[in-house]
XYZ file of N, CA and C in Angstrom:
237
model
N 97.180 132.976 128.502
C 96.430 134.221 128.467
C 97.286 135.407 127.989
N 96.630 136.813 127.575
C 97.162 137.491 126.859
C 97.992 138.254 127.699
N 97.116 138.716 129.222
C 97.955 139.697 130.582
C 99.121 138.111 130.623
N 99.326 137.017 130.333
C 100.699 136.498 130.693
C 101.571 136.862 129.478
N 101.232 136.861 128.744
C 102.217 136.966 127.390
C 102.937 138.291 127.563
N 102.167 139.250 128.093
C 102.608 140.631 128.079
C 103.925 140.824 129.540
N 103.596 139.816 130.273
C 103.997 140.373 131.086
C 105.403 139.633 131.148
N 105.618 138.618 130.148
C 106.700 137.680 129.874
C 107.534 138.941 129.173
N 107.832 139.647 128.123
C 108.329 140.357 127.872
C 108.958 141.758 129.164
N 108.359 141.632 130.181
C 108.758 142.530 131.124
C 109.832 141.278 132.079
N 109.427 140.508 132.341
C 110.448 139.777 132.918
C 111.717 139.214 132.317
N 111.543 139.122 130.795
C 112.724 139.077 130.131
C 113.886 140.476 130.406
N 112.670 141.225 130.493
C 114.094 142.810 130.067
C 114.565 143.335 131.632
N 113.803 142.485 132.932
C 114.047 142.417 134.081
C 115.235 141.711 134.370
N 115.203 140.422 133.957
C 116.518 138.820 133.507
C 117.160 139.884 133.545
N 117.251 140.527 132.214
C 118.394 140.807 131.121
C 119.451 141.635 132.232
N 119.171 142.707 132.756
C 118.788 143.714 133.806
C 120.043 143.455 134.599
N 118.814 142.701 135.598
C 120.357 141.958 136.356
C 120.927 141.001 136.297
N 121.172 140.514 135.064
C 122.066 139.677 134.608
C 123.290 140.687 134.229
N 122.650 141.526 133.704
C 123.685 142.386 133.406
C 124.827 142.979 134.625
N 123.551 143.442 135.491
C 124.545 143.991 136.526
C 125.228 142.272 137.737
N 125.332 141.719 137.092
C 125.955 140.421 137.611
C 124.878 139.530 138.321
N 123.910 139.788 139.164
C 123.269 138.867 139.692
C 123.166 137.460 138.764
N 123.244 136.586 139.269
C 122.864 135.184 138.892
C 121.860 134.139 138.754
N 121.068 134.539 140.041
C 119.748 134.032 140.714
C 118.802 135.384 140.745
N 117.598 134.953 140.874
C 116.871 136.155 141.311
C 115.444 135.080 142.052
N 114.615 136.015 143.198
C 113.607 135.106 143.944
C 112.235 135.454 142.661
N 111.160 134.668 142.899
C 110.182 135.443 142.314
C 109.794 136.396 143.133
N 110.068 136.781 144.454
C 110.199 137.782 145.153
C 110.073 138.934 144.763
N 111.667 139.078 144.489
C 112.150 139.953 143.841
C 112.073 140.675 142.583
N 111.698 139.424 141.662
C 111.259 139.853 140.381
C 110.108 140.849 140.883
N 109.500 140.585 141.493
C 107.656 140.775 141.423
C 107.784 142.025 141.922
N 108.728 142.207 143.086
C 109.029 143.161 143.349
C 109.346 144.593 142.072
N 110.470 144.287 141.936
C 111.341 144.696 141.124
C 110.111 145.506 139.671
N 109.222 144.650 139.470
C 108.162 144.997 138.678
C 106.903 145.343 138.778
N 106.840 145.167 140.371
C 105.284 145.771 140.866
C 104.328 144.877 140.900
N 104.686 143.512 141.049
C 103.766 142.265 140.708
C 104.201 141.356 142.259
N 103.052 140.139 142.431
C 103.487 139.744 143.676
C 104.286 138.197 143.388
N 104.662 137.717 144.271
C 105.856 136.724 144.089
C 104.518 135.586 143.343
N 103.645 135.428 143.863
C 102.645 133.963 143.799
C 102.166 134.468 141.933
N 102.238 135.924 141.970
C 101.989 135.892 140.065
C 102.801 135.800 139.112
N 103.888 135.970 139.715
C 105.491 135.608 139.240
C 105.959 134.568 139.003
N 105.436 133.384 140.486
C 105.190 131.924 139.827
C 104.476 131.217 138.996
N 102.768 131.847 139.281
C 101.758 131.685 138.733
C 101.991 131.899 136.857
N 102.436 132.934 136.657
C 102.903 133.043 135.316
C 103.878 132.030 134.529
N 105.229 132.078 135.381
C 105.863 130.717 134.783
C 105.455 129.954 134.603
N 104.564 129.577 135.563
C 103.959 127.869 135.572
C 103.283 127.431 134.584
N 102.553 128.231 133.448
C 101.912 127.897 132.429
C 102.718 127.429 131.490
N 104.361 127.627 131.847
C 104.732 127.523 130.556
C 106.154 126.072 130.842
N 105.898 125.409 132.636
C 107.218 124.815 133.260
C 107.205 124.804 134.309
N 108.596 124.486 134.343
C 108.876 124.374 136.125
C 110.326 125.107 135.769
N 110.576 126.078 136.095
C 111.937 126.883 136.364
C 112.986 127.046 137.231
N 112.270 127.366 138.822
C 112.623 127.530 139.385
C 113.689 126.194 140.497
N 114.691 126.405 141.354
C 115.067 125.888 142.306
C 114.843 126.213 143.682
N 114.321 125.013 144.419
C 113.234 125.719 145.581
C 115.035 126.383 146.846
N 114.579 127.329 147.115
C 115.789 128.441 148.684
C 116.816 128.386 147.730
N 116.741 128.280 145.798
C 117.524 129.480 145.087
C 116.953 130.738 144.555
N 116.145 130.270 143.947
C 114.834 130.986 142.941
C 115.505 130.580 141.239
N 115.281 131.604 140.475
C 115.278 131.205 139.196
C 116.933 131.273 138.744
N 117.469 130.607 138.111
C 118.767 130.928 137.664
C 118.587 132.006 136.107
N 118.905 132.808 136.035
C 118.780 134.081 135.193
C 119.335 133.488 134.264
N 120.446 133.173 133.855
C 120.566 133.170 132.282
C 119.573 131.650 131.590
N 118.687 130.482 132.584
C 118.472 129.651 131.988
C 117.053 130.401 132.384
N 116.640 131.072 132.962
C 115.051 131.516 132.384
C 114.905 132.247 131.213
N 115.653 133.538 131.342
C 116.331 134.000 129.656
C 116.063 133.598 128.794
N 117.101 132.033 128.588
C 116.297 131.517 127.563
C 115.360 131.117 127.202
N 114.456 130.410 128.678
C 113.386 129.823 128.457
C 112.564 131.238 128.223
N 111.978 131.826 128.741
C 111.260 133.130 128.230
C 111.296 133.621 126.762
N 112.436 133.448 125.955
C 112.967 133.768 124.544
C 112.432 133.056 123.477
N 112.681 131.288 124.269
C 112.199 130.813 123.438
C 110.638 130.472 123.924
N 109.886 130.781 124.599
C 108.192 130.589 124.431
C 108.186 132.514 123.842
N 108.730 133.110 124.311
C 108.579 134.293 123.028
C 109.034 134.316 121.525
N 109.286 133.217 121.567
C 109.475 133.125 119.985
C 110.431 134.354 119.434
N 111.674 134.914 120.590
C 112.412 135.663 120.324
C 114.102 134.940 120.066
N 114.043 133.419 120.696
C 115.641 132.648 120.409
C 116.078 132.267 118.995
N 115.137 132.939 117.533
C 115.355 132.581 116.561
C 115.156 133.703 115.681
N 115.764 133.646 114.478
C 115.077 134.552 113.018
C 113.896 134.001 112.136
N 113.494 135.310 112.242
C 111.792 135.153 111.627
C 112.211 135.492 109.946
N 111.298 134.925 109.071
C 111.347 135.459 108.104
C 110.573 136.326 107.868
């Protein structure tokens, strides 16, 4: 759906975020938090596209990153 596509681009620049500021893991908790969304739409969203997560870790940030990049069709050059 199109409200998931949109909202994949907000969780990428969320990743990016605190990846940056070091975190490693993040809960869908937190994400959902972090973005105003609830943890079950945070999963609910991934899930269309996988299975991501590690259950009492949550998501490992730099391997959702990619996965998010590449169903955004952002891990490559376009012509």
């Amino acid at each position: 759906p199109k409200a998931v596509v949109s909202r994949l681009s907000l969780y990428l620049r969320q990743l990016q975020q605190s990846l940056l500021g070091g975190q490693t893991t993040i809960s869908s908790k937190e994400l959902g938090r972090l973005l105003g969304f609830t943890d079950a739409q945070v999963r609910k969203d991934l899930a269309y596209f996988g299975h991501f997560g590690y259950p009492g870790i949550g998501y490992k940030c730099e391997e959702l990153i990619t996965a998010v990049k590449r169903i955004l069709g952002t891990d490559q050059t376009w012509p």
